[in-house]
């Protein structure tokens, strides 16, 4: 240390001084500091470049593995989407889900008029015995319309969240209104329920605020086999039109599970969807 201090003192005034400890010496006495730095940079660049390629290939392999695993899981297990078909081309003014359900069921039974066997595929296990279900024609359980509520999505989301909270409180006896976001307002659950229903009812009643559909809906079947039969018949060339619309309806399997559907997204036009997709990807 004393030697280094003496060397620094002997430096002419105004010249920068750099003190390097022998502990930081890499031992390559034949190479200058610049050559060592460039050598390290080249090796680092090569290693990082190789790692980038390897990690990219591994991510593609992992994505492929996830897809194969999901397909294998879906074959072995029934999910909610296995009971539904996505339909496009409905008149936007049709918002009566009960009427649509009856119409789809009637038309599907024209496609496949025979009773479907329920005894082999569907059994109810009660009290140790198998209760055989009687054979029935194609059964449509419900129709879920994709409403165009993009402009009202904030208000609708807030109302839905509060309704879910009220439903959870009523289902769980250990909970009460103090466990919800409406606690402290001095109202009962029934009062909140009535207020929320009055708040959203104009969207579903005749008037200026009544919501229209997007022309898309989910047709939910009571039995998975019925959905598979209708999908197969449609694939073989059967086509369907609603009497209030001139467009042929298209049917396809549901790409996602119901909890993952962004319902307000259906209110966007196709160009807006593409813009948002590119913006998100960027």
CSV table of C-alpha atoms in Angstrom, one decimal:
chain,number,residue,atom,x,y,z
A,1,UNK,CA,0.0,0.0,0.0
A,2,UNK,CA,2.8,2.4,0.8
A,3,UNK,CA,4.3,1.7,-2.6
A,4,UNK,CA,1.0,2.5,-4.4
A,5,UNK,CA,0.7,5.7,-2.4
A,6,UNK,CA,4.2,6.7,-3.3
A,7,UNK,CA,3.5,6.0,-7.0
A,8,UNK,CA,0.4,8.2,-6.9
A,9,UNK,CA,2.3,11.0,-5.3
A,10,UNK,CA,4.9,10.8,-8.0
A,11,UNK,CA,2.3,11.3,-10.8
A,12,UNK,CA,2.4,14.7,-12.4
A,13,UNK,CA,-0.3,17.1,-11.4
A,14,UNK,CA,-3.4,17.2,-13.7
A,15,UNK,CA,-3.0,13.6,-14.9
A,16,UNK,CA,-5.7,11.1,-13.9
A,17,UNK,CA,-4.5,8.3,-11.7
A,18,UNK,CA,-6.0,4.7,-11.5
A,19,UNK,CA,-5.0,2.4,-8.8
A,20,UNK,CA,-5.6,-1.4,-9.5
A,21,UNK,CA,-5.2,-3.9,-6.8
A,22,UNK,CA,-3.2,-7.1,-7.6
A,23,UNK,CA,-6.3,-9.0,-6.4
A,24,UNK,CA,-8.2,-7.8,-9.5
A,25,UNK,CA,-5.5,-9.0,-11.9
A,26,UNK,CA,-6.7,-11.9,-14.1
A,27,UNK,CA,-3.2,-13.2,-14.7
A,28,UNK,CA,-3.0,-12.6,-18.5
A,29,UNK,CA,0.1,-10.5,-18.4
A,30,UNK,CA,0.5,-10.7,-22.2
A,31,UNK,CA,-2.8,-9.1,-23.0
A,32,UNK,CA,-3.7,-5.4,-22.5
A,33,UNK,CA,-6.8,-4.3,-20.6
A,34,UNK,CA,-8.6,-3.4,-23.8
A,35,UNK,CA,-7.9,-6.8,-25.3
A,36,UNK,CA,-9.2,-8.5,-22.2
A,37,UNK,CA,-12.3,-6.4,-22.2
A,38,UNK,CA,-13.1,-7.2,-25.9
A,39,UNK,CA,-12.4,-10.9,-25.3
A,40,UNK,CA,-14.8,-11.0,-22.4
A,41,UNK,CA,-17.5,-9.0,-24.4
A,42,UNK,CA,-17.3,-11.4,-27.4
A,43,UNK,CA,-17.6,-14.5,-25.1
A,44,UNK,CA,-20.5,-12.9,-23.2
A,45,UNK,CA,-22.3,-12.0,-26.5
A,46,UNK,CA,-21.9,-15.6,-27.8
A,47,UNK,CA,-23.1,-17.1,-24.5
A,48,UNK,CA,-26.1,-14.8,-24.2
A,49,UNK,CA,-27.0,-15.3,-27.9
A,50,UNK,CA,-26.9,-19.1,-27.4
A,51,UNK,CA,-29.0,-18.9,-24.2
A,52,UNK,CA,-31.6,-16.8,-26.1
A,53,UNK,CA,-32.0,-19.4,-28.8
A,54,UNK,CA,-32.1,-22.3,-26.3
A,55,UNK,CA,-34.7,-20.6,-24.1
A,56,UNK,CA,-36.8,-19.6,-27.1
A,57,UNK,CA,-36.8,-23.2,-28.4
A,58,UNK,CA,-37.6,-24.5,-24.9
A,59,UNK,CA,-40.5,-22.0,-24.6
A,60,UNK,CA,-41.9,-23.3,-27.9
A,61,UNK,CA,-41.6,-26.9,-26.7
A,62,UNK,CA,-43.3,-26.0,-23.4
A,63,UNK,CA,-46.2,-24.3,-25.2
A,64,UNK,CA,-46.6,-27.4,-27.4
A,65,UNK,CA,-46.5,-29.6,-24.3
A,66,UNK,CA,-49.2,-27.5,-22.7
A,67,UNK,CA,-51.4,-27.8,-25.8
A,68,UNK,CA,-51.0,-31.5,-25.9
A,69,UNK,CA,-51.6,-31.9,-22.2
A,70,UNK,CA,-54.8,-29.8,-22.5
A,71,UNK,CA,-56.1,-31.9,-25.4
A,72,UNK,CA,-55.4,-35.1,-23.5
A,73,UNK,CA,-57.0,-33.7,-20.3
A,74,UNK,CA,-60.1,-32.6,-22.3
A,75,UNK,CA,-60.5,-36.1,-23.8
A,76,UNK,CA,-60.5,-37.7,-20.4
A,77,UNK,CA,-62.6,-35.1,-18.5
A,78,UNK,CA,-65.8,-33.2,-19.3
A,79,UNK,CA,-65.8,-29.4,-18.9
A,80,UNK,CA,-68.5,-26.8,-19.2
A,81,UNK,CA,-67.5,-26.0,-22.8
A,82,UNK,CA,-68.1,-29.6,-23.8
A,83,UNK,CA,-71.9,-28.9,-23.4
A,84,UNK,CA,-72.0,-25.7,-25.5
A,85,UNK,CA,-71.8,-24.7,-29.2
A,86,UNK,CA,-71.0,-21.1,-30.2
A,87,UNK,CA,-73.4,-19.8,-32.8
A,88,UNK,CA,-73.0,-16.7,-35.0
A,89,UNK,CA,-75.4,-14.9,-37.4
A,90,UNK,CA,-78.4,-14.4,-35.2
A,91,UNK,CA,-80.5,-11.2,-35.6
A,92,UNK,CA,-79.2,-8.6,-33.1
A,93,UNK,CA,-82.8,-7.7,-32.0
A,94,UNK,CA,-83.4,-11.2,-30.6
A,95,UNK,CA,-82.8,-11.1,-26.9
A,96,UNK,CA,-85.4,-13.5,-25.5
A,97,UNK,CA,-83.2,-16.4,-24.4
A,98,UNK,CA,-86.2,-18.6,-23.6
A,99,UNK,CA,-87.7,-18.2,-27.0
A,100,UNK,CA,-84.3,-18.8,-28.7
A,101,UNK,CA,-83.9,-22.0,-26.6
A,102,UNK,CA,-87.2,-23.4,-27.7
A,103,UNK,CA,-86.5,-22.5,-31.4
A,104,UNK,CA,-83.1,-24.1,-31.4
A,105,UNK,CA,-84.5,-27.2,-29.7
A,106,UNK,CA,-87.3,-27.5,-32.3
A,107,UNK,CA,-84.9,-27.1,-35.2
A,108,UNK,CA,-82.3,-29.5,-33.9
A,109,UNK,CA,-85.0,-32.1,-33.4
A,110,UNK,CA,-85.9,-31.7,-37.1
A,111,UNK,CA,-82.3,-32.4,-37.9
A,112,UNK,CA,-82.2,-35.5,-35.6
A,113,UNK,CA,-85.8,-36.6,-34.8
A,114,UNK,CA,-84.9,-39.9,-33.1
A,115,UNK,CA,-84.8,-40.3,-29.4
A,116,UNK,CA,-81.3,-40.4,-28.0
A,117,UNK,CA,-80.1,-43.3,-25.7
A,118,UNK,CA,-79.6,-42.0,-22.2
A,119,UNK,CA,-79.4,-45.3,-20.3
A,120,UNK,CA,-75.8,-46.3,-21.3
A,121,UNK,CA,-74.2,-42.8,-21.1
A,122,UNK,CA,-76.1,-41.1,-18.3
A,123,UNK,CA,-76.9,-42.6,-15.0
A,124,UNK,CA,-77.9,-41.0,-11.7
A,125,UNK,CA,-76.3,-42.9,-8.7
A,126,UNK,CA,-78.6,-42.5,-5.7
A,127,UNK,CA,-78.9,-44.5,-2.5
A,128,UNK,CA,-76.6,-47.2,-3.9
A,129,UNK,CA,-78.8,-47.8,-7.0
A,130,UNK,CA,-78.5,-46.6,-10.6
A,131,UNK,CA,-81.5,-44.6,-11.7
A,132,UNK,CA,-81.9,-45.1,-15.5
A,133,UNK,CA,-82.7,-42.0,-17.4
A,134,UNK,CA,-85.4,-42.4,-20.1
A,135,UNK,CA,-84.5,-41.8,-23.7
A,136,UNK,CA,-85.4,-38.4,-25.0
A,137,UNK,CA,-84.9,-36.3,-28.2
A,138,UNK,CA,-82.2,-33.6,-28.5
A,139,UNK,CA,-82.5,-31.3,-25.4
A,140,UNK,CA,-81.3,-27.7,-25.4
A,141,UNK,CA,-80.8,-26.6,-21.8
A,142,UNK,CA,-80.3,-22.8,-22.3
A,143,UNK,CA,-79.1,-20.1,-24.7
A,144,UNK,CA,-76.7,-17.5,-23.4
A,145,UNK,CA,-76.8,-14.3,-25.6
A,146,UNK,CA,-73.6,-12.3,-26.2
A,147,UNK,CA,-75.0,-8.8,-25.5
A,148,UNK,CA,-73.5,-5.6,-26.9
A,149,UNK,CA,-72.8,-3.7,-23.7
A,150,UNK,CA,-69.3,-2.3,-24.5
A,151,UNK,CA,-70.4,1.3,-23.6
A,152,UNK,CA,-72.0,0.1,-20.3
A,153,UNK,CA,-69.4,-2.4,-19.3
A,154,UNK,CA,-68.3,-0.6,-16.2
A,155,UNK,CA,-71.8,-0.3,-14.8
A,156,UNK,CA,-72.7,-3.8,-15.7
A,157,UNK,CA,-69.5,-5.2,-14.2
A,158,UNK,CA,-70.1,-3.4,-10.9
A,159,UNK,CA,-73.7,-4.7,-10.7
A,160,UNK,CA,-72.6,-8.2,-11.5
A,161,UNK,CA,-69.9,-8.1,-8.8
A,162,UNK,CA,-72.4,-7.0,-6.2
A,163,UNK,CA,-75.0,-9.6,-7.3
A,164,UNK,CA,-72.3,-12.3,-6.9
A,165,UNK,CA,-71.5,-11.1,-3.5
A,166,UNK,CA,-75.1,-11.2,-2.4
A,167,UNK,CA,-75.5,-14.7,-3.8
A,168,UNK,CA,-72.4,-15.9,-1.9
A,169,UNK,CA,-73.7,-14.4,1.3
A,170,UNK,CA,-77.0,-16.2,0.9
A,171,UNK,CA,-75.3,-19.5,0.1
A,172,UNK,CA,-72.9,-19.4,3.0
A,173,UNK,CA,-74.6,-19.2,6.4
A,174,UNK,CA,-71.3,-18.1,8.0
A,175,UNK,CA,-71.2,-14.9,6.0
A,176,UNK,CA,-73.3,-11.8,6.4
A,177,UNK,CA,-73.7,-8.4,4.7
A,178,UNK,CA,-70.6,-7.1,6.7
A,179,UNK,CA,-68.5,-9.3,4.5
A,180,UNK,CA,-69.4,-7.4,1.3
A,181,UNK,CA,-68.4,-4.1,-0.3
A,182,UNK,CA,-71.8,-2.7,0.6
A,183,UNK,CA,-71.3,-3.1,4.3
A,184,UNK,CA,-72.0,-0.1,6.5
A,185,UNK,CA,-74.8,1.4,4.3
A,186,UNK,CA,-77.6,0.3,6.7
A,187,UNK,CA,-79.5,-1.8,4.2
A,188,UNK,CA,-80.5,-5.5,4.1
A,189,UNK,CA,-79.6,-8.0,1.4
A,190,UNK,CA,-83.1,-7.9,0.0
A,191,UNK,CA,-83.0,-4.1,-0.3
A,192,UNK,CA,-79.7,-4.3,-2.1
A,193,UNK,CA,-81.0,-7.0,-4.4
A,194,UNK,CA,-84.0,-5.0,-5.3
A,195,UNK,CA,-81.9,-1.9,-6.0
A,196,UNK,CA,-79.5,-3.8,-8.3
A,197,UNK,CA,-82.4,-5.4,-10.2
A,198,UNK,CA,-84.0,-2.0,-10.7
A,199,UNK,CA,-80.7,-0.7,-11.8
A,200,UNK,CA,-80.1,-3.3,-14.6
A,201,UNK,CA,-83.7,-4.0,-15.6
A,202,UNK,CA,-83.9,-1.2,-18.2
A,203,UNK,CA,-81.2,-3.1,-20.2
A,204,UNK,CA,-83.6,-6.0,-20.7
A,205,UNK,CA,-87.0,-4.2,-21.0
A,206,UNK,CA,-88.4,-2.3,-24.0
A,207,UNK,CA,-87.0,1.2,-24.1
A,208,UNK,CA,-84.1,3.3,-25.1
A,209,UNK,CA,-81.7,1.5,-22.8
A,210,UNK,CA,-82.5,-2.0,-23.9
A,211,UNK,CA,-79.4,-3.9,-24.9
A,212,UNK,CA,-79.1,-5.6,-28.3
A,213,UNK,CA,-77.2,-8.7,-29.0
A,214,UNK,CA,-74.1,-9.0,-31.1
A,215,UNK,CA,-75.5,-11.8,-33.3
A,216,UNK,CA,-73.6,-14.4,-31.3
A,217,UNK,CA,-74.7,-16.7,-28.5
A,218,UNK,CA,-73.8,-19.9,-26.7
A,219,UNK,CA,-76.3,-22.8,-27.1
A,220,UNK,CA,-76.0,-25.1,-24.0
A,221,UNK,CA,-77.2,-28.7,-24.3
A,222,UNK,CA,-78.4,-30.8,-21.4
A,223,UNK,CA,-76.3,-33.7,-22.6
A,224,UNK,CA,-72.8,-33.7,-24.0
A,225,UNK,CA,-73.7,-36.4,-26.5
A,226,UNK,CA,-76.4,-34.1,-28.0
A,227,UNK,CA,-73.9,-31.4,-28.6
A,228,UNK,CA,-71.6,-33.9,-30.3
A,229,UNK,CA,-74.5,-35.1,-32.5
A,230,UNK,CA,-75.5,-31.6,-33.6
A,231,UNK,CA,-71.9,-30.7,-34.3
A,232,UNK,CA,-71.5,-33.8,-36.5
A,233,UNK,CA,-74.7,-33.1,-38.4
A,234,UNK,CA,-73.7,-29.5,-39.0
A,235,UNK,CA,-70.3,-30.7,-40.2
A,236,UNK,CA,-72.0,-32.9,-42.8
A,237,UNK,CA,-73.7,-30.0,-44.4
A,238,UNK,CA,-76.9,-29.2,-42.5
A,239,UNK,CA,-77.6,-25.5,-42.4
A,240,UNK,CA,-80.0,-23.3,-40.4
A,241,UNK,CA,-81.5,-19.8,-40.7
A,242,UNK,CA,-83.5,-17.9,-38.2
A,243,UNK,CA,-86.9,-16.7,-39.7
A,244,UNK,CA,-86.2,-13.1,-38.6
A,245,UNK,CA,-82.7,-13.0,-40.3
A,246,UNK,CA,-81.4,-13.8,-43.8
A,247,UNK,CA,-78.0,-15.0,-42.7
A,248,UNK,CA,-77.0,-18.6,-42.3
A,249,UNK,CA,-76.0,-19.5,-38.8
A,250,UNK,CA,-72.5,-20.9,-38.2
A,251,UNK,CA,-71.8,-23.3,-35.4
A,252,UNK,CA,-68.4,-24.1,-33.8
A,253,UNK,CA,-67.1,-25.4,-30.5
A,254,UNK,CA,-66.5,-23.0,-27.7
A,255,UNK,CA,-62.8,-21.9,-27.7
A,256,UNK,CA,-62.7,-21.1,-24.0
A,257,UNK,CA,-64.5,-22.0,-20.8
A,258,UNK,CA,-67.4,-19.8,-19.7
A,259,UNK,CA,-65.5,-18.1,-16.8
A,260,UNK,CA,-62.8,-16.9,-19.3
A,261,UNK,CA,-65.2,-15.3,-21.7
A,262,UNK,CA,-64.8,-11.5,-21.9
A,263,UNK,CA,-68.5,-10.8,-22.6
A,264,UNK,CA,-68.1,-7.1,-23.2
A,265,UNK,CA,-65.5,-7.8,-25.9
A,266,UNK,CA,-68.2,-9.0,-28.2
A,267,UNK,CA,-69.5,-5.4,-28.5
A,268,UNK,CA,-66.3,-4.4,-30.4
A,269,UNK,CA,-66.2,-4.3,-34.1
A,270,UNK,CA,-63.8,-6.6,-35.9
A,271,UNK,CA,-61.3,-3.7,-36.8
A,272,UNK,CA,-61.3,-2.6,-33.2
A,273,UNK,CA,-60.6,-6.1,-32.0
A,274,UNK,CA,-57.6,-6.4,-34.4
A,275,UNK,CA,-56.3,-3.0,-33.2
A,276,UNK,CA,-56.5,-4.0,-29.6
A,277,UNK,CA,-54.8,-7.4,-30.4
A,278,UNK,CA,-51.9,-5.7,-32.2
A,279,UNK,CA,-51.6,-3.1,-29.4
A,280,UNK,CA,-51.6,-5.8,-26.7
A,281,UNK,CA,-49.0,-7.8,-28.7
A,282,UNK,CA,-46.8,-4.7,-29.1
